[in-house]
Amino acid sequence: MAENWTIDDAEELYGVNRWGAGYFSIGANGSIQIAPNHRLPDVTIDMKDVVDEILAEGIQLPAVIRFHDILRSQVEILNETFAKTIEDAGYNARYIGVFPIKVNQMREVVEEIIDAGEPYDYGLEAGSKPELMAVLAYNENPNALTVLNGYKDEDYLTLALLGRQLRRKMIIVIEKYSELEMLIPLAKKLGVEPMIGLRSKMMVRSAGKWAGSSGDRAKFGLSITEILNIVELLKKEDMLHCAKLLHFHIGSQMSDIRKVKEAVSEGARLYAKLVQIGVPLEYLDIGGGLGIDYDGTSSTTDSSRNYSTDEYVADVVYGVKQICDLEEVPHPNLVSESGRAITAHHSCVVTNIVGEIKNTGAQFDITPTEGEHILVSNMRELVNGSDMHPQERYNDAASFKQSAYEAFKLGILSLDEMAKLDTMYWRILSEIHSSLDRESFVFQELEELEDMLASQYLCNFSIFQSAADTWAIGQVLPIVPINRLDEKPEVRCSIVDITCDSDGKLSKYIEGTEISDNIPMHSLRKGEDYHVGMFLTGAYQDVMGDMHNLFGRLTEVHIYCHDDEPGDFYIEEVVPGTSAEKVLETMQYNTDFMAKTVKKSIDREVRKGHIAPREGVKWTDYYEKCLAGSTYLKV
Ligand SMILES: *Cc1c(COP(=O)(O)O)cnc(C)c1O
């Protein structure tokens, strides 16, 4: 890296443009910039200004920041790309997409998507009863679709039929033959004609983390035999005209465009064959799976994708058209259920680094003392051994350290001697490391050195609440300092969270076009906050987190872009995070009882004279204030 650090070097390192999808970049002032509206690429918001305003309003970090304009932009881009491609291709039907709310069920997110999608009759998808109840209340557009997936009971089906009574296009996607056996008598009893979808179990195997969503052993969907049996049953019941949609979903985050093409061929062929035998299908629903380039590598790694949205849409439109034309069937309306692609970019978590954990930090006086153990003097020779071969010096140090450990267990070494050995050991490792060029690492052990010497930056958040997929499935999420990007980051570190769980850490970082075990960040300055952003958290991460260690939901700040406002933005809403008392209540604690009990104990000590009465009142108030407060560190 260049001696004179510039923002180009920062870009090279953190890859903001590569994963930023045009929304995120590094400004000349060294701060992250956001251009949230795809129609106004020159209107940019400075992330540092946003954080400063949040802090000025007295809001504590960590916080989720939502850029509603990004959400709107993504809805517009997807719908307009389909519309344009359909026009260019001479495709004879329309695109009518739905947003699967499981990806982010936050009311404000769903409302914004519905509002932005209105001109395109963009609808919603639900996969459970509570989701269905939400979409019944929020998707009121009679021209938009409501697609209902997931396993269903009688209540689920009845609620769907209620939607039909309200003249909504509710499509009940049949996952199992038995659902249809339940639906037919119910619909007849209520006198409501259902719109039926059929979910096909696809033969194409997707790759990556969600490969199980397709293939013979997939959890969802109907085999060809089952589909034909369903067609027979519908015919017999005189309901074949209700079969409107063919659905498939081969898995989320499809990283390889070839799988998309294969799935489209299979699905379109099945659609055509069903139409030919008289099933009056009007819609072909290609499910979700449109990927996000989280790691910025544009590759087929699990956290990336090797195609653009334009390419995806073209493959769908032209792929379906070609097969329908060959089979001489009408072009179906195209439905997709992209969730990740709509929401991932719009939110991020901003937090602060609250401390540094260093192996090399503690120092002990290592001057020789009379009668010290031979292991100590051996190690001291290595401290002065800069002329040794680095590998040999490293091997010797590691071996002395191991022997010292054995000796300590046998009671041979004193505490002082152990502290000396430890200090010298880390000093030697640091010296070896700094004498080496990063590019010329030859020995694997020496590569490990970097990992051993990396600091741990203690970050005020919980992986389990805010980045569940990094822990559960090794997903990469970009993490970048909010500002100081015009300064060379000199500290190699990994990010650990504040839960008491050793799994509570990020283990994969974007470093250039590679994925590293640690990442360079800036050194912490006394008395100055160091803010980092974890980006692309809007899909799944926002809503899937749990309360491990009782860390609750984060405070949310909703930002709108407005070029008349200073800084081109304003805070539209602040949704407070879960207080300690709310989190405790979900675990069945009665916080009133807790406060009373603690107060009683304090009063007892006051009566005994151990605590002054005035102090007692203060302690009582303080406990109550903490119950009402945030679950995260206040810094
Ligand atoms: C999860 C899911 C989706 C959303 O997938 P994305 O990859 O987020 O677009 C769509 N349809 C179904 C049936 C799903 O289960």
XYZ file of C-alpha atoms and ligand atoms in Angstrom:
650
model
C 0.000 0.000 0.000
C 1.098 3.488 -0.789
C 2.885 5.512 1.871
C 0.691 8.476 1.095
C -2.680 7.036 1.886
C -5.573 8.290 -0.219
C -9.253 7.451 -0.362
C -8.464 5.343 -3.433
C -6.430 3.083 -1.181
C -9.347 2.936 1.240
C -11.644 2.026 -1.646
C -9.241 -0.680 -2.756
C -9.151 -2.103 0.775
C -12.813 -1.929 1.842
C -14.369 -2.291 -1.646
C -17.202 0.137 -0.922
C -17.971 0.707 -4.620
C -17.832 -3.009 -5.319
C -20.589 -3.940 -2.832
C -22.199 -0.500 -2.642
C -24.334 -0.921 -5.778
C -24.094 2.774 -6.532
C -25.566 3.748 -3.150
C -22.374 3.820 -1.088
C -18.981 5.359 -1.755
C -16.089 7.042 0.033
C -16.088 10.839 -0.056
C -13.057 13.066 -0.572
C -13.372 14.005 3.114
C -12.832 10.375 4.104
C -16.441 9.669 5.169
C -18.893 7.174 3.738
C -21.317 8.873 1.342
C -24.774 7.642 0.451
C -26.620 8.422 -2.777
C -29.963 6.925 -1.770
C -32.075 7.903 -4.777
C -31.151 6.186 -8.030
C -32.825 8.975 -9.998
C -30.719 11.656 -8.264
C -27.213 10.200 -8.149
C -25.713 13.601 -7.319
C -27.689 14.060 -4.116
C -25.498 12.510 -1.460
C -25.699 12.218 2.294
C -22.591 12.186 4.444
C -22.780 9.276 6.879
C -20.740 11.204 9.441
C -23.355 13.994 9.403
C -26.071 11.417 9.979
C -24.226 9.921 12.942
C -23.475 13.387 14.364
C -27.139 14.339 14.144
C -28.222 11.083 15.764
C -25.854 11.712 18.667
C -26.917 15.356 18.894
C -30.512 14.176 19.319
C -29.358 12.176 22.320
C -29.864 8.814 20.642
C -27.572 6.082 21.900
C -25.678 3.766 19.619
C -25.881 1.085 18.368
C -28.640 2.024 15.962
C -30.135 0.675 12.786
C -30.214 3.382 10.158
C -32.801 2.935 7.428
C -32.550 4.826 4.181
C -36.092 4.740 2.884
C -35.049 6.205 -0.458
C -32.871 3.147 -1.108
C -35.849 0.895 -0.483
C -37.919 2.918 -2.964
C -35.088 2.915 -5.485
C -34.754 -0.864 -5.349
C -38.495 -1.337 -5.889
C -38.376 1.040 -8.857
C -35.269 -0.498 -10.373
C -36.638 -4.056 -10.279
C -40.034 -3.095 -11.695
C -38.631 -0.800 -14.352
C -36.000 -3.302 -15.439
C -38.697 -5.920 -15.967
C -40.962 -3.428 -17.774
C -38.197 -2.293 -20.097
C -36.946 -5.794 -20.862
C -40.502 -6.981 -21.532
C -40.954 -4.136 -23.979
C -37.611 -4.721 -25.711
C -38.290 -8.442 -25.988
C -41.793 -8.039 -27.388
C -43.051 -10.152 -24.528
C -46.863 -10.272 -24.528
C -47.636 -10.068 -20.820
C -46.597 -7.989 -17.844
C -44.434 -8.227 -14.742
C -46.349 -8.175 -11.487
C -43.995 -8.825 -8.585
C -44.530 -9.379 -4.878
C -42.341 -8.617 -1.868
C -41.957 -11.592 0.504
C -42.387 -9.981 3.891
C -40.436 -12.646 5.797
C -37.287 -10.887 4.542
C -38.159 -7.778 6.542
C -41.542 -7.562 8.217
C -41.004 -4.148 9.839
C -44.189 -2.209 9.268
C -42.406 0.896 8.020
C -40.460 -1.201 5.509
C -43.583 -2.927 4.197
C -45.471 0.385 3.989
C -42.662 2.026 2.055
C -42.436 -0.874 -0.396
C -46.197 -0.882 -0.973
C -46.162 2.868 -1.518
C -43.184 2.814 -3.901
C -44.634 -0.196 -5.723
C -48.110 1.215 -6.264
C -47.566 2.429 -9.827
C -46.435 -1.088 -10.744
C -49.154 -3.000 -8.833
C -46.376 -4.492 -6.758
C -47.835 -6.855 -4.158
C -46.864 -8.885 -1.114
C -46.080 -12.493 -0.326
C -46.791 -14.201 2.995
C -45.639 -17.540 4.329
C -47.438 -17.877 7.658
C -50.699 -16.887 9.344
C -49.409 -13.760 11.061
C -47.754 -12.651 7.829
C -51.035 -13.249 6.011
C -52.862 -11.125 8.578
C -50.343 -8.345 7.983
C -50.617 -8.463 4.193
C -54.432 -8.513 4.383
C -54.254 -5.194 6.169
C -51.483 -3.639 4.084
C -51.929 -4.777 0.484
C -55.165 -3.066 -0.445
C -54.460 -2.613 -4.138
C -57.043 -4.810 -5.942
C -54.762 -5.114 -8.975
C -51.738 -6.323 -7.027
C -51.171 -9.954 -6.150
C -50.978 -11.451 -2.692
C -49.110 -14.732 -2.964
C -49.606 -17.165 -0.091
C -46.896 -19.747 0.440
C -45.989 -22.006 3.329
C -47.922 -24.757 5.047
C -51.562 -23.991 5.700
C -54.295 -24.930 8.117
C -57.998 -24.135 7.919
C -57.585 -20.680 9.469
C -54.869 -19.767 6.972
C -57.135 -20.824 4.091
C -60.169 -19.058 5.561
C -58.251 -15.792 5.951
C -57.158 -16.116 2.323
C -60.785 -16.504 1.282
C -61.652 -13.419 3.334
C -59.161 -11.601 1.095
C -61.059 -12.867 -1.965
C -64.268 -11.446 -0.451
C -62.434 -8.104 -0.291
C -61.730 -8.517 -4.025
C -58.002 -8.951 -3.568
C -55.994 -11.200 -5.826
C -55.090 -13.701 -3.124
C -53.301 -16.665 -4.635
C -53.252 -19.735 -2.433
C -50.165 -21.643 -3.451
C -50.725 -25.339 -2.848
C -47.678 -26.985 -1.305
C -49.326 -30.337 -0.572
C -52.216 -32.306 -2.059
C -53.958 -32.342 1.339
C -54.147 -28.528 1.366
C -56.328 -28.662 -1.698
C -58.519 -31.341 -0.113
C -59.020 -28.921 2.759
C -59.527 -25.866 0.541
C -62.191 -27.220 -1.828
C -64.951 -27.931 0.737
C -64.070 -24.741 2.634
C -64.384 -22.570 -0.480
C -67.650 -24.260 -1.410
C -69.048 -23.834 2.089
C -68.180 -20.129 2.152
C -69.229 -19.659 -1.465
C -65.915 -17.991 -2.381
C -63.990 -18.822 -5.507
C -60.286 -19.209 -4.682
C -57.321 -18.326 -6.915
C -55.004 -21.292 -6.821
C -51.270 -21.551 -7.367
C -49.267 -24.749 -7.682
C -45.784 -24.934 -6.271
C -43.551 -27.191 -8.253
C -40.727 -29.121 -6.669
C -37.909 -28.325 -9.068
C -35.418 -30.803 -10.419
C -32.671 -28.200 -10.883
C -30.358 -28.133 -7.874
C -29.325 -24.690 -6.769
C -25.923 -24.288 -5.176
C -24.883 -22.541 -1.974
C -26.459 -22.331 1.445
C -30.035 -22.813 0.263
C -29.505 -25.785 -2.063
C -32.044 -27.737 0.006
C -34.860 -25.547 -1.378
C -34.885 -27.607 -4.579
C -34.426 -31.197 -5.719
C -36.305 -34.386 -4.836
C -35.859 -33.954 -1.090
C -36.999 -30.323 -0.995
C -39.288 -29.455 1.902
C -41.790 -27.640 -0.289
C -43.600 -28.263 -3.521
C -45.361 -30.826 -5.636
C -43.813 -33.469 -7.870
C -45.055 -33.736 -11.454
C -47.181 -36.731 -10.440
C -48.791 -34.739 -7.630
C -49.440 -31.791 -9.949
C -51.247 -34.089 -12.396
C -53.318 -35.570 -9.565
C -54.253 -32.051 -8.466
C -55.293 -31.175 -12.021
C -57.555 -34.258 -12.027
C -59.086 -33.330 -8.673
C -59.732 -29.742 -9.793
C -61.340 -31.012 -13.007
C -63.555 -33.388 -11.054
C -64.645 -30.558 -8.760
C -65.203 -28.263 -11.745
C -62.568 -25.880 -10.401
C -59.781 -26.154 -12.946
C -60.431 -22.535 -13.967
C -59.249 -21.510 -10.473
C -55.674 -22.681 -11.197
C -53.991 -19.410 -12.084
C -50.345 -19.595 -11.157
C -47.369 -21.905 -11.333
C -44.777 -21.242 -8.670
C -41.221 -22.315 -7.986
C -38.449 -21.110 -5.701
C -35.088 -22.838 -5.868
C -33.401 -21.038 -2.997
C -32.195 -17.672 -1.764
C -29.004 -15.867 -2.808
C -28.498 -17.694 -6.103
C -24.872 -16.954 -6.808
C -24.591 -18.538 -10.257
C -26.631 -17.224 -13.191
C -26.514 -20.655 -14.844
C -28.804 -22.045 -12.131
C -31.242 -19.211 -12.769
C -31.321 -20.048 -16.483
C -31.826 -23.749 -15.747
C -34.663 -23.083 -13.316
C -36.355 -20.750 -15.788
C -36.207 -23.384 -18.543
C -37.598 -26.055 -16.284
C -40.362 -23.823 -14.911
C -41.352 -22.408 -18.299
C -41.473 -25.863 -19.848
C -43.709 -27.135 -17.064
C -45.941 -24.057 -17.467
C -46.263 -24.686 -21.215
C -47.055 -28.380 -20.812
C -49.733 -27.634 -18.216
C -51.329 -24.985 -20.428
C -51.351 -27.490 -23.292
C -53.372 -29.976 -21.250
C -55.924 -27.297 -20.453
C -54.779 -25.721 -17.170
C -55.614 -22.007 -17.662
C -52.495 -20.620 -15.956
C -52.038 -16.841 -16.188
C -48.971 -16.326 -14.031
C -45.538 -17.864 -13.791
C -43.958 -17.119 -10.407
C -40.193 -17.591 -10.384
C -39.798 -17.145 -6.608
C -36.929 -15.293 -4.942
C -33.214 -15.871 -5.128
C -31.982 -12.705 -6.851
C -28.639 -12.360 -5.109
C -26.637 -9.597 -3.462
C -22.923 -9.054 -3.933
C -22.144 -8.817 -0.217
C -18.415 -9.360 -0.598
C -18.057 -7.331 -3.783
C -16.295 -10.094 -5.710
C -18.943 -10.561 -8.489
C -18.276 -14.274 -8.216
C -20.062 -17.505 -7.370
C -18.958 -17.488 -3.722
C -21.869 -17.896 -1.301
C -21.807 -14.200 -0.409
C -21.727 -12.931 -3.967
C -23.391 -13.257 -7.392
C -21.877 -13.466 -10.848
C -24.565 -11.462 -12.644
C -26.364 -8.112 -12.624
C -30.066 -7.429 -12.098
C -30.329 -6.570 -15.823
C -28.884 -9.939 -16.717
C -31.172 -11.790 -14.327
C -34.258 -10.077 -15.694
C -33.195 -10.639 -19.320
C -32.601 -14.339 -18.659
C -36.070 -14.671 -17.150
C -37.956 -12.709 -19.821
C -36.154 -14.082 -22.882
C -35.954 -17.572 -21.376
C -39.698 -17.833 -20.748
C -40.519 -16.202 -24.094
C -38.428 -18.617 -26.081
C -39.979 -21.719 -24.547
C -43.541 -20.393 -24.780
C -43.021 -19.466 -28.429
C -41.642 -22.938 -29.196
C -44.512 -24.600 -27.353
C -47.040 -22.197 -28.900
C -48.638 -21.136 -25.642
C -49.439 -17.566 -24.481
C -46.754 -15.700 -22.525
C -47.620 -15.756 -18.816
C -47.526 -12.695 -16.578
C -44.233 -12.898 -14.751
C -44.157 -12.814 -10.969
C -41.018 -12.759 -8.850
C -40.635 -12.794 -5.086
C -37.346 -10.970 -4.627
C -36.852 -10.083 -0.995
C -33.143 -9.876 -0.386
C -32.578 -7.799 -3.510
C -35.237 -5.261 -2.503
C -34.177 -4.722 1.108
C -30.521 -5.644 1.708
C -29.003 -2.235 0.887
C -31.457 0.000 2.693
C -30.320 -0.495 6.265
C -27.088 -0.637 8.189
C -26.018 -0.866 11.798
C -23.910 1.960 13.159
C -22.065 1.456 16.374
C -18.914 2.346 18.247
C -15.770 0.513 19.150
C -15.614 0.564 22.925
C -12.232 -1.001 23.515
C -9.310 -2.980 22.249
C -8.152 -6.394 23.419
C -4.467 -6.959 22.644
C -2.200 -9.948 23.270
C 0.785 -7.690 23.064
C -0.555 -4.944 25.296
C 0.576 -5.879 28.787
C 4.242 -5.356 29.637
C 6.312 -6.750 32.488
C 9.840 -5.787 33.424
C 12.068 -8.373 31.734
C 15.485 -7.413 33.093
C 17.479 -10.476 34.165
C 17.352 -11.441 37.804
C 19.643 -13.608 39.866
C 18.862 -17.314 39.603
C 16.100 -17.005 37.055
C 15.021 -20.158 35.278
C 16.903 -21.213 32.142
C 13.710 -20.972 30.063
C 13.542 -17.270 30.871
C 17.111 -16.622 29.779
C 16.613 -18.763 26.649
C 13.611 -16.686 25.677
C 15.597 -13.494 26.343
C 18.195 -14.587 23.806
C 15.442 -14.720 21.207
C 14.386 -11.170 22.050
C 17.838 -10.115 20.924
C 17.840 -12.558 18.040
C 16.887 -10.343 15.138
C 19.669 -11.856 13.010
C 18.062 -15.300 13.234
C 15.932 -16.765 10.444
C 12.373 -15.698 11.228
C 10.946 -19.206 10.976
C 13.597 -20.609 13.319
C 13.126 -17.759 15.783
C 9.383 -18.311 15.741
C 9.700 -22.084 16.232
C 12.063 -21.611 19.193
C 9.812 -19.038 20.840
C 6.775 -21.281 20.458
C 8.654 -24.241 21.887
C 9.966 -22.276 24.914
C 6.480 -21.017 25.577
C 5.116 -24.560 25.558
C 7.860 -25.771 27.901
C 7.202 -22.819 30.195
C 3.549 -23.797 30.379
C 4.462 -27.386 31.304
C 6.939 -26.124 33.902
C 4.363 -23.785 35.418
C 1.893 -26.632 35.841
C 4.563 -28.584 37.717
C 5.192 -25.611 40.009
C 8.706 -24.969 38.629
C 8.145 -21.428 37.341
C 6.974 -18.487 39.433
C 4.246 -16.025 38.470
C 6.892 -13.346 37.821
C 8.805 -15.663 35.530
C 5.646 -16.523 33.610
C 4.821 -12.826 33.142
C 8.361 -12.217 31.840
C 8.145 -15.121 29.426
C 4.798 -13.943 28.182
C 5.965 -10.358 27.635
C 9.052 -11.560 25.764
C 7.095 -14.054 23.677
C 4.691 -11.440 22.301
C 7.533 -8.973 21.790
C 9.382 -11.550 19.680
C 6.288 -12.313 17.614
C 5.667 -8.635 16.959
C 9.296 -8.160 15.898
C 9.175 -11.115 13.520
C 5.922 -9.856 12.087
C 7.082 -6.320 11.492
C 10.323 -7.539 9.892
C 8.308 -9.334 7.209
C 6.705 -8.024 4.095
C 3.030 -9.018 3.969
C 3.341 -10.078 0.344
C 6.315 -12.325 0.921
C 4.862 -14.604 3.587
C 6.276 -18.030 2.905
C 5.501 -20.174 5.893
C 2.014 -20.926 6.972
C 2.931 -20.390 10.605
C 4.105 -16.925 9.751
C 0.749 -16.219 8.181
C -0.845 -17.352 11.401
C 1.301 -14.782 13.167
C -0.802 -12.031 11.727
C -3.898 -13.596 13.198
C -2.259 -14.079 16.597
C -1.061 -10.508 16.749
C -4.300 -8.958 15.504
C -6.101 -6.857 18.064
C -9.699 -7.504 18.904
C -11.902 -4.438 18.613
C -14.754 -4.647 21.053
C -17.832 -3.483 19.253
C -21.018 -2.301 20.968
C -23.528 -4.703 19.437
C -24.580 -8.341 19.415
C -23.915 -10.548 16.426
C -26.900 -12.668 17.442
C -29.259 -9.698 17.322
C -27.888 -7.748 14.364
C -25.992 -10.119 12.071
C -27.387 -13.596 12.691
C -26.272 -14.970 9.331
C -22.609 -14.134 9.925
C -22.754 -16.493 12.874
C -25.179 -19.094 11.513
C -24.026 -19.586 7.937
C -20.742 -17.707 7.598
C -22.280 -14.886 5.586
C -19.944 -11.977 4.811
C -21.227 -8.494 5.635
C -19.154 -5.399 4.876
C -17.920 -3.554 7.960
C -16.234 -0.211 7.419
C -15.302 2.830 9.528
C -17.764 5.675 8.942
C -15.020 8.266 8.636
C -11.200 8.674 8.815
C -11.025 6.798 5.509
C -8.494 9.346 4.283
C -6.145 8.064 6.988
C -4.174 4.871 6.722
C -5.677 2.186 8.978
C -2.719 0.858 10.955
C -4.288 -1.661 13.317
C -4.991 -5.162 12.135
C -7.967 -6.375 14.120
C -10.992 -8.566 14.306
C -14.385 -7.391 15.549
C -15.891 -9.004 18.636
C -19.279 -8.198 20.125
C -20.320 -7.555 23.728
C -22.143 -10.841 24.336
C -20.555 -13.317 26.745
C -20.305 -15.831 23.920
C -16.982 -16.625 22.265
C -18.921 -17.111 19.021
C -19.879 -13.449 19.249
C -17.432 -12.195 16.653
C -17.163 -11.502 12.951
C -14.818 -13.977 11.358
C -14.826 -12.954 7.692
C -13.810 -9.574 6.360
C -13.583 -8.045 2.940
C -9.980 -7.091 2.256
C -9.580 -6.011 -1.333
C -10.918 -8.836 -3.436
C -10.080 -11.436 -0.787
C -11.852 -12.617 2.329
C -9.594 -12.255 5.402
C -9.699 -13.389 9.006
C -9.050 -9.849 10.157
C -9.061 -6.335 8.785
C -7.061 -3.118 9.093
C -8.855 -0.415 11.076
C -7.685 2.901 12.506
C -6.044 3.194 15.890
C -8.401 4.316 18.622
C -7.830 7.825 19.929
C -8.382 8.758 23.533
C -11.521 10.808 24.031
C -12.700 10.331 20.453
C -15.422 7.943 19.304
C -14.621 5.486 16.554
C -17.758 4.661 14.597
C -18.119 1.717 12.288
C -20.956 0.711 10.012
C -22.040 -2.790 9.182
C -23.765 -2.598 5.847
C -26.316 -4.539 3.749
C -28.238 -5.700 6.820
C -31.714 -4.896 5.464
C -32.571 -8.437 4.351
C -33.143 -11.034 7.070
C -30.517 -9.610 9.508
C -32.837 -6.795 10.582
C -35.558 -9.159 11.701
C -34.049 -12.570 12.398
C -31.892 -11.694 15.384
C -32.456 -13.164 18.814
C -31.998 -11.864 22.342
C -28.958 -13.920 23.323
C -27.637 -12.459 26.586
C -30.815 -10.327 26.625
C -29.506 -7.765 24.185
C -32.681 -6.391 22.619
C -33.652 -4.815 19.334
C -31.682 -1.756 18.312
C -32.936 1.785 18.200
C -33.953 2.620 14.647
C -33.451 5.891 12.854
C -35.372 6.442 9.631
C -33.729 8.785 7.182
C -35.255 10.501 4.185
C -33.298 12.278 1.522
C -34.341 15.886 0.865
C -32.196 18.356 -0.990
C -33.698 21.418 0.767
C -32.461 20.194 4.125
C -28.933 20.855 5.382
C -26.905 17.755 4.525
C -29.690 16.694 2.119
C -31.473 14.538 4.691
C -33.792 14.572 7.681
C -34.608 12.110 10.452
C -38.226 11.191 9.899
C -38.684 8.877 12.845
C -36.848 7.322 15.747
C -38.084 3.964 16.989
C -36.612 3.301 20.423
C -34.793 0.002 20.916
C -36.010 -2.612 23.366
C -35.449 -1.517 26.960
C -33.935 -3.853 29.519
C -37.348 -4.154 31.182
C -39.113 -5.152 27.950
C -36.509 -7.800 27.213
C -36.779 -9.168 30.748
C -40.558 -9.269 30.482
C -40.390 -11.486 27.391
C -38.579 -13.973 29.625
C -41.455 -13.858 32.118
C -39.805 -11.525 34.628
C -42.042 -9.132 36.475
C -39.958 -5.972 36.508
C -42.243 -4.188 39.005
C -41.657 -7.025 41.403
C -37.912 -6.856 40.735
C -37.816 -3.110 41.407
C -39.811 -3.569 44.629
C -37.568 -6.370 45.832
C -34.407 -4.385 45.207
C -35.984 -1.363 46.913
C -36.867 -3.482 49.964
C -33.276 -4.702 50.234
C -31.995 -1.149 49.959
C -34.494 0.039 52.618
C -33.342 -2.718 54.935
C -29.741 -1.524 54.645
C -30.906 2.057 55.222
C -32.656 0.976 58.426
C -29.523 -0.790 59.566
C -27.567 2.371 58.883
C -25.311 0.871 56.183
C -26.677 3.214 53.529
C -27.618 6.861 54.162
C -31.353 7.518 53.500
C -30.641 10.044 50.763
C -28.250 7.563 49.077
C -30.859 4.831 49.386
C -33.351 6.844 47.350
C -30.681 7.482 44.711
C -29.825 3.775 44.437
C -33.519 2.894 44.092
C -34.062 5.463 41.336
C -30.919 4.360 39.592
C -32.018 0.716 39.408
C -35.353 1.783 37.935
C -33.683 4.056 35.435
C -31.500 1.178 34.228
C -34.560 -1.053 33.819
C -36.065 1.521 31.488
C -32.748 1.984 29.662
C -30.990 0.365 26.749
C -29.556 -3.151 26.883
C -26.356 -2.039 25.118
C -23.304 -0.282 26.521
C -23.769 3.398 27.207
C -20.620 5.199 26.152
C -37.547 -16.813 1.233
C -38.394 -16.870 0.043
C -38.337 -15.857 -0.911
C -37.356 -14.707 -0.821
O -36.135 -15.071 -1.346
P -34.989 -13.980 -1.613
O -33.826 -14.795 -1.951
O -34.845 -13.192 -0.372
O -35.417 -13.139 -2.748
C -39.209 -15.913 -1.974
N -40.084 -16.923 -2.098
C -40.160 -17.942 -1.202
C -41.141 -19.017 -1.391
C -39.309 -17.953 -0.111
O -39.368 -18.951 0.755
